Tab-separated table of C-alpha atoms in Angstrom:
chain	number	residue	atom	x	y	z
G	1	UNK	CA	120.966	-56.867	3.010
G	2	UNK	CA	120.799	-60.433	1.512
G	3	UNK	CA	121.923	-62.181	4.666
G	4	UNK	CA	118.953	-63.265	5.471
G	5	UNK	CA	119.387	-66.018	2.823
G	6	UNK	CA	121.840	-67.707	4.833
G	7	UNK	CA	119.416	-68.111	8.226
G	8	UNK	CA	118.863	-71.684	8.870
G	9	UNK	CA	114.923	-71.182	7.892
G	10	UNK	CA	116.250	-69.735	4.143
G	11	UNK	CA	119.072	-72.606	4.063
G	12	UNK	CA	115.777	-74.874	4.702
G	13	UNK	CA	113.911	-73.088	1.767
G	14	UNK	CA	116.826	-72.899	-0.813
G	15	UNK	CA	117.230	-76.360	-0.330
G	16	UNK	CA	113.976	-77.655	-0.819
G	17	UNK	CA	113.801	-75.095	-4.050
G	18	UNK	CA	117.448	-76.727	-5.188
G	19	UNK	CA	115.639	-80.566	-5.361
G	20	UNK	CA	112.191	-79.661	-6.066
G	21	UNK	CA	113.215	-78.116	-9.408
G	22	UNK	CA	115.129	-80.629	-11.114
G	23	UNK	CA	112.604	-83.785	-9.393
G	24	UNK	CA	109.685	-81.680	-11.063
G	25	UNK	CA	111.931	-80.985	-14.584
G	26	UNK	CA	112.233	-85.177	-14.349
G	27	UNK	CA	108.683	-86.072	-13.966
G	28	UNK	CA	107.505	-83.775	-16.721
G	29	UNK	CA	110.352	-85.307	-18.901
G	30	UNK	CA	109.365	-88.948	-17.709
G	31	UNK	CA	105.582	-88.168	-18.695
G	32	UNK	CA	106.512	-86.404	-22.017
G	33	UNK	CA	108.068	-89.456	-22.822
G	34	UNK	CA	105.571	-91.459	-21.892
G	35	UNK	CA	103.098	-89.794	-24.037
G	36	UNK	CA	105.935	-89.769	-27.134
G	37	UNK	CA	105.551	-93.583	-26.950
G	38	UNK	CA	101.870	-93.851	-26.964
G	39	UNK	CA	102.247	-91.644	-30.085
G	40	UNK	CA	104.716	-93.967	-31.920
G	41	UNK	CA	103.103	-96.841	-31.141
G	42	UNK	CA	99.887	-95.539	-32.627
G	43	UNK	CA	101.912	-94.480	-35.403
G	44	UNK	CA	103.334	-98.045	-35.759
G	45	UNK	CA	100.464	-99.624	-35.309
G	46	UNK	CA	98.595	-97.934	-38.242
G	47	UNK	CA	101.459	-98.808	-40.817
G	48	UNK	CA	101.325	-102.497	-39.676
G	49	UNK	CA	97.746	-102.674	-40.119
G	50	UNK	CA	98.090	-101.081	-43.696
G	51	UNK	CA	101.182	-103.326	-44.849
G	52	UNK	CA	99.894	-106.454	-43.023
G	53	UNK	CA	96.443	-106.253	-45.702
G	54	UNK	CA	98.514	-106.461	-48.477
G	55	UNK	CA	100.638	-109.741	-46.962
G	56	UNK	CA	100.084	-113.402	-48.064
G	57	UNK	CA	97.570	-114.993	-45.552
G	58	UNK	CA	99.250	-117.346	-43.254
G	59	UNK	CA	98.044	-120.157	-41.436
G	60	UNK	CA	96.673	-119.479	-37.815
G	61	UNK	CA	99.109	-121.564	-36.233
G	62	UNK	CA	102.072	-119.417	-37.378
G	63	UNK	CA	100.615	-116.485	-35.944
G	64	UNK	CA	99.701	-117.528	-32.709
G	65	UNK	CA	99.616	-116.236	-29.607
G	66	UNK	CA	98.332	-112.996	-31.002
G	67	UNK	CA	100.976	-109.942	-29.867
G	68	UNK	CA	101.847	-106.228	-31.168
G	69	UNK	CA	103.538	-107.917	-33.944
G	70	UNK	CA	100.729	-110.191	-35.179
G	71	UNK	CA	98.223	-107.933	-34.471
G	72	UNK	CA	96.045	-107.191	-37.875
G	73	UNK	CA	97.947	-110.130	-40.046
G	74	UNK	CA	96.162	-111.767	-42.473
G	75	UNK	CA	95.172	-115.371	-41.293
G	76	UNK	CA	93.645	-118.065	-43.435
G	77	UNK	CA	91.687	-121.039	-41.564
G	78	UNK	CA	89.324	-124.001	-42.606
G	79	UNK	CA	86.652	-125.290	-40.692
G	80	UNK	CA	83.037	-125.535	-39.869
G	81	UNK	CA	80.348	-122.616	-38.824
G	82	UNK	CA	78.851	-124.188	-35.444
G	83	UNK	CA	77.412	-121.463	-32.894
G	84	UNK	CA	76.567	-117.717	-33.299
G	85	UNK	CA	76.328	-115.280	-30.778
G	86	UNK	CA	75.660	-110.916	-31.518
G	87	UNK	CA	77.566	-108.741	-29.767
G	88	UNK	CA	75.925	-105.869	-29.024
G	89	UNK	CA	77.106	-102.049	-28.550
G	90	UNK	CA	79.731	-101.727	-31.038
G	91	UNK	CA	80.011	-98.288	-33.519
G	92	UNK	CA	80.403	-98.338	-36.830
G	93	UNK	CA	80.747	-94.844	-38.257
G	94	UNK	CA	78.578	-93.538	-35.428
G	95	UNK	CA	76.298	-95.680	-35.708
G	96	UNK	CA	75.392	-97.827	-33.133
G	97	UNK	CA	74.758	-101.438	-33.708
G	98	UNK	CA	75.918	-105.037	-33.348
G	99	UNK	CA	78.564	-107.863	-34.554
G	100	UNK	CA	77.767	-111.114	-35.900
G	101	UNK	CA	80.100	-113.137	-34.388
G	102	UNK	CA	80.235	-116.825	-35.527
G	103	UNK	CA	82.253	-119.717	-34.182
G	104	UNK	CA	84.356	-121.901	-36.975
G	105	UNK	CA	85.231	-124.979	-35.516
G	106	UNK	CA	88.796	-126.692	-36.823
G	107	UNK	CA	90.547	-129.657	-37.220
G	108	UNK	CA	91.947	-129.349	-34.014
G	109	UNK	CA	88.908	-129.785	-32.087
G	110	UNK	CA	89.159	-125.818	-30.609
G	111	UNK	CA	86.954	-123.253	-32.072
G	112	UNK	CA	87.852	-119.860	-33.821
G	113	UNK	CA	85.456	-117.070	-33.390
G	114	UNK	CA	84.950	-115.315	-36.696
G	115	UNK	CA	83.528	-111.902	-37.092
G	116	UNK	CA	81.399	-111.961	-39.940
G	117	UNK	CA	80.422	-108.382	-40.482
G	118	UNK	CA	78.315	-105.589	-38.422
G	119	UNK	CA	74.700	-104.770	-38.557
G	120	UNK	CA	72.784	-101.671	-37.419
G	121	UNK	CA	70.661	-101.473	-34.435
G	122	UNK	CA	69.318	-103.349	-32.010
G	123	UNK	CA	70.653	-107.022	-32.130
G	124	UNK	CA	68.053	-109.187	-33.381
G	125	UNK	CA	69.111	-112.853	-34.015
G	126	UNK	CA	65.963	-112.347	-36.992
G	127	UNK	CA	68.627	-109.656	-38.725
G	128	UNK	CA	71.765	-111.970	-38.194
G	129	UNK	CA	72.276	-114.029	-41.630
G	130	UNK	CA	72.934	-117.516	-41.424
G	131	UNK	CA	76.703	-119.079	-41.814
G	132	UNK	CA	77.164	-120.822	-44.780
G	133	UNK	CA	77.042	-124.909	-44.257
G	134	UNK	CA	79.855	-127.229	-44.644
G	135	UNK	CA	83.433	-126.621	-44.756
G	136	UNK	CA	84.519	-123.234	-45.811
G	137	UNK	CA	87.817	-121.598	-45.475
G	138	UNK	CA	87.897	-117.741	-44.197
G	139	UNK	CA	90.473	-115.274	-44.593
G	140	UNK	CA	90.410	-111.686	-42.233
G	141	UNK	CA	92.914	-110.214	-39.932
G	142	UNK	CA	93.961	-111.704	-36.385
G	143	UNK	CA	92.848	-110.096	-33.806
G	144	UNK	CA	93.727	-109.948	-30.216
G	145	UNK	CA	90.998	-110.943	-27.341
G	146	UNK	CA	88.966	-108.246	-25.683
G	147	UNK	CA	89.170	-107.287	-22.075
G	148	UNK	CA	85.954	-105.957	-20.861
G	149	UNK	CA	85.702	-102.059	-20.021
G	150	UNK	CA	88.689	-101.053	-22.615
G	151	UNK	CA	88.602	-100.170	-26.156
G	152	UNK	CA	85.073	-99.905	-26.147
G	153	UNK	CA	84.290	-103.330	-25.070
G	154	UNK	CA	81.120	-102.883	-22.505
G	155	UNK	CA	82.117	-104.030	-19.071
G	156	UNK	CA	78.531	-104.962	-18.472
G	157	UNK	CA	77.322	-108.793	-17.220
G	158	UNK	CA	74.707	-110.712	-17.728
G	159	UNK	CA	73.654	-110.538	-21.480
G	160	UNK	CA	70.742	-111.995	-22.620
G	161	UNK	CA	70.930	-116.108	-24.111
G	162	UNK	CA	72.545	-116.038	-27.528
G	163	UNK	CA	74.556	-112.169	-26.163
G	164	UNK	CA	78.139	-111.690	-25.488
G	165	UNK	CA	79.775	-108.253	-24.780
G	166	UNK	CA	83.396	-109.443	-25.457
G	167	UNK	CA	84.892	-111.396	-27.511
G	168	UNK	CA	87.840	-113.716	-25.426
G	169	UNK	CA	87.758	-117.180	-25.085
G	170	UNK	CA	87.269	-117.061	-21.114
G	171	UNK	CA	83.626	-115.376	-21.528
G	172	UNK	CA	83.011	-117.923	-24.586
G	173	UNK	CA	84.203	-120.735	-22.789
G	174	UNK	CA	80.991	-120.474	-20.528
G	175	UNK	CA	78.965	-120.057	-23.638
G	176	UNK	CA	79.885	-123.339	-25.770
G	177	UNK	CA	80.905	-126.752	-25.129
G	178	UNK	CA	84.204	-126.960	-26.977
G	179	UNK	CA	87.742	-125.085	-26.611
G	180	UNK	CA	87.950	-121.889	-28.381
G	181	UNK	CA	91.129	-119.763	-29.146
G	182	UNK	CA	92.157	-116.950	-27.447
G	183	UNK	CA	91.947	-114.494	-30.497
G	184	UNK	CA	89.211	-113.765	-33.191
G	185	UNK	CA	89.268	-113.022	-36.825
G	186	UNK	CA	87.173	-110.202	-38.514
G	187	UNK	CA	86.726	-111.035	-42.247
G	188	UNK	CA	87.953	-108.607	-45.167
G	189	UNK	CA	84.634	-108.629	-46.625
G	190	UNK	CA	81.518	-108.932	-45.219
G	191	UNK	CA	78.939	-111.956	-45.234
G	192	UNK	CA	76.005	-111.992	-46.458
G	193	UNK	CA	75.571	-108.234	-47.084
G	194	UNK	CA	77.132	-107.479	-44.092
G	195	UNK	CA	79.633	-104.536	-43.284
G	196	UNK	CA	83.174	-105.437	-42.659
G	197	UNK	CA	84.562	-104.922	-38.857
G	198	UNK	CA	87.641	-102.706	-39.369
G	199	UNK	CA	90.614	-104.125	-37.796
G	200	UNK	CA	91.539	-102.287	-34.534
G	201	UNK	CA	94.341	-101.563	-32.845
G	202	UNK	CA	95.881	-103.352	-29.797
G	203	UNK	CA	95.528	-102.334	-27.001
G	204	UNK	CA	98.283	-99.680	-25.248
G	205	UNK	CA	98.256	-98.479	-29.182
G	206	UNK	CA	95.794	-95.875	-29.605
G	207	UNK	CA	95.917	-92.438	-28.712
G	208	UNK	CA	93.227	-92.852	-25.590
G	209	UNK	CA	92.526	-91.012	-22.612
G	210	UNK	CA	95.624	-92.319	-21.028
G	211	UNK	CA	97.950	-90.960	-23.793
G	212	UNK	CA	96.569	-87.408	-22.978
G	213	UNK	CA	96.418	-87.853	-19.203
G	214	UNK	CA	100.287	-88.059	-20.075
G	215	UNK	CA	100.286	-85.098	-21.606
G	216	UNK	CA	98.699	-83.230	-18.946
G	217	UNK	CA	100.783	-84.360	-16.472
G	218	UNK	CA	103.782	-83.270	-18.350
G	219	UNK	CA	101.626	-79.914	-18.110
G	220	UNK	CA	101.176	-79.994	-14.724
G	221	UNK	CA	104.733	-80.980	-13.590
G	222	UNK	CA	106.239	-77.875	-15.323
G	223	UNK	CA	104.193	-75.525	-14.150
G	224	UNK	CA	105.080	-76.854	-11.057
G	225	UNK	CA	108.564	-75.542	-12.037
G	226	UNK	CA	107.231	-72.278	-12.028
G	227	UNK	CA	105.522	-71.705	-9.369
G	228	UNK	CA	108.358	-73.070	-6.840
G	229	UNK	CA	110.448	-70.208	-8.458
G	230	UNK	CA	108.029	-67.692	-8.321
G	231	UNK	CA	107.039	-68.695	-4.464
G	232	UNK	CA	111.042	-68.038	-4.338
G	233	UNK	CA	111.380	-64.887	-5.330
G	234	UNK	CA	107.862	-63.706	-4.008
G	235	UNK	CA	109.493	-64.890	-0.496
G	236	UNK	CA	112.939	-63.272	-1.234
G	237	UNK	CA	111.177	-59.767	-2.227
G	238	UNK	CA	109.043	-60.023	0.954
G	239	UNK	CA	112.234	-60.549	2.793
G	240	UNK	CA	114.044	-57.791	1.228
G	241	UNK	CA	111.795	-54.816	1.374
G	242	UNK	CA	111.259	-55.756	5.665
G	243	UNK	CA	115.024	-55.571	5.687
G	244	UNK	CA	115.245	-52.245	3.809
G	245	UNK	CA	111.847	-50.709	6.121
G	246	UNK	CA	113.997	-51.576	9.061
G	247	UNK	CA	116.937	-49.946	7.816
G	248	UNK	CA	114.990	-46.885	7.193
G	249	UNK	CA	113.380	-47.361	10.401
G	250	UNK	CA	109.881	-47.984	8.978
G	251	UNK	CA	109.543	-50.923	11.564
G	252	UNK	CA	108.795	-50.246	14.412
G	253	UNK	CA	110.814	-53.047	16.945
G	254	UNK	CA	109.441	-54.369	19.888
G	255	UNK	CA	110.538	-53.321	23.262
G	256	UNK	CA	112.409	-55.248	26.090
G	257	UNK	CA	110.088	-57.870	27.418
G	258	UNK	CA	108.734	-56.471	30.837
G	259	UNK	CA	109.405	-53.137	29.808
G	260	UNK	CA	106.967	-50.232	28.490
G	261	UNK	CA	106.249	-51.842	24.895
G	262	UNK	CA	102.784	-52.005	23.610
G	263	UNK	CA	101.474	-53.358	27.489
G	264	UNK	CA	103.078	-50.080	29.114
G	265	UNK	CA	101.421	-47.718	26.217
G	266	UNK	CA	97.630	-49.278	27.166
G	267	UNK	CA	98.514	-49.291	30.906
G	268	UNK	CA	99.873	-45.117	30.590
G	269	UNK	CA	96.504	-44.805	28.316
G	270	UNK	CA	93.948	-46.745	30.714
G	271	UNK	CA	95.782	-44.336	33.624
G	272	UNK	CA	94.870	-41.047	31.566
G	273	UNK	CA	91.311	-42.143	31.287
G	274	UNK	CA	91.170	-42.785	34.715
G	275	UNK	CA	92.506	-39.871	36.166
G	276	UNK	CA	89.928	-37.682	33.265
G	277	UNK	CA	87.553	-39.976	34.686
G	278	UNK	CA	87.941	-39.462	38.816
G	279	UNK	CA	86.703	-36.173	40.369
G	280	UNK	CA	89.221	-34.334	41.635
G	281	UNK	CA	88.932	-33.880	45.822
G	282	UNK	CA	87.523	-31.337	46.934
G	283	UNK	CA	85.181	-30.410	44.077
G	284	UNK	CA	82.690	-33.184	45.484
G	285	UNK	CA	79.997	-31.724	47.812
């Protein structure tokens, strides 16, 4: 009764069942995985940030270029306030509002943007405090520069004079007239009255859309598991039962090609309606 499984069309369909199980069991391992290591590097992300405020300051020039592992360190620099820009769209605590972000120019001739704190509302260059003149040394935590479109940086173009909607030193570059680094610093405490930027994450870090898209997938690719096995065994039952009907004879099989069949049965049945349907001779008149 089960020799059907060995036709060439079920050797076809056991073998596509055979890889398709253990390719689908893979993916939904590789994705679980994937997701696993979004999670720890959230997780190890938030204990750098919490050990790195309690740290000595360091000089920038130890911690640069900015990585995972510098990410959130305490950096002291010296310099100069020159040029300040507000960069608008950025939450605090639901709120929506802006950052002061100032530019401390160094020693070295390059520029460090500083974020001096976060205001509410629209950004109004009236709100924004002045820097503080002459030489002042800042201490915050490194961060890394902002692509545009991720992390909640606004991919948008074209900001108004005085505007910038991410902080990297390829969009300030076109801004200023001097070199600027490639990383910003958000100050522990804010100026002038100002609320502190928390430090963020790096990016790849946080637990984002991407990290649950993982987790879907994994999802998906399992329940992918299932339903090749049930499509099995729905096939296999179908199978089965048409073998056991025809064993009972509860199929009816076709006739010889040619022969009577189904063609012969409407040919004998169009032949008894026609002779119902011609007069017989010599009724006629």
């Amino acid at each position: 009764m089960y020799r059907f499984l060995l036709t060439p069309r079920w050797w076809g369909i056991n073998v596509f069942v055979v890889l398709a199980i253990p390719f689908c069991i893979f993916m939904g391992s590789w994705q679980l995985g994937r997701f696993e290591d979004r999670v720890q590097d959230h997780e190890t992300a938030t204990t750098q940030h919490e050990s790195a405020r309690r740290e000595a300051a360091r000089p920038l020039a130890e911690l640069l270029p900015v990585d995972k592992a510098t990410v959130g360190k305490q950096t002291t620099v010296t310099g100069r306030y020159d040029d300040q820009l507000l960069v608008p769209e950025r939450k605090l605590d639901d709120r929506e509002g802006f950052y002061v972000l100032t530019l401390l120019r160094t020693d070295g001739g390059r520029a460090l943007p500083v974020v001096r704190g976060w205001l509410p509302g629209e950004p109004d260059p009236a709100k924004a405090p002045a820097p503080p003149t002459g030489e002042v040394t800042v201490t915050g935590a490194l961060q890394a520069a902002e692509s545009p479109g991720s992390n909640g940086v606004s991919g948008r173009s074209g900001w108004p004079a005085g505007q910038t909607g991410a902080i990297n030193a390829a969009t300030l570059l076109n801004l200023v007239p001097y070199g600027v680094y490639d990383a910003w610093v958000t100050l522990n405490e804010g100026d002038s009255g100002m609320r502190a930027v928390p430090v963020s994450a790096p990016q790849g870090t946080g637990l984002d859309l991407k990290a649950f898209q993982n987790l879907g997938y994994t999802a998906e690719w399992f329940a992918f598991v299932g339903f090749v096995v049930f499509m099995w065994f729905r096939l296999a039952r179908r199978e089965l039962e048409l073998a056991r009907d025809a064993e009972l004879g509860l199929v009816t099989e076709d006739k010889e090609p040619g022969g009577t069949g189904d063609a012969g049965e409407s040919a004998e049945s169009e032949a008894s309606r026609g002779e119902v349907g011609e007069p017989r001779a010599g009724l006629t008149s």
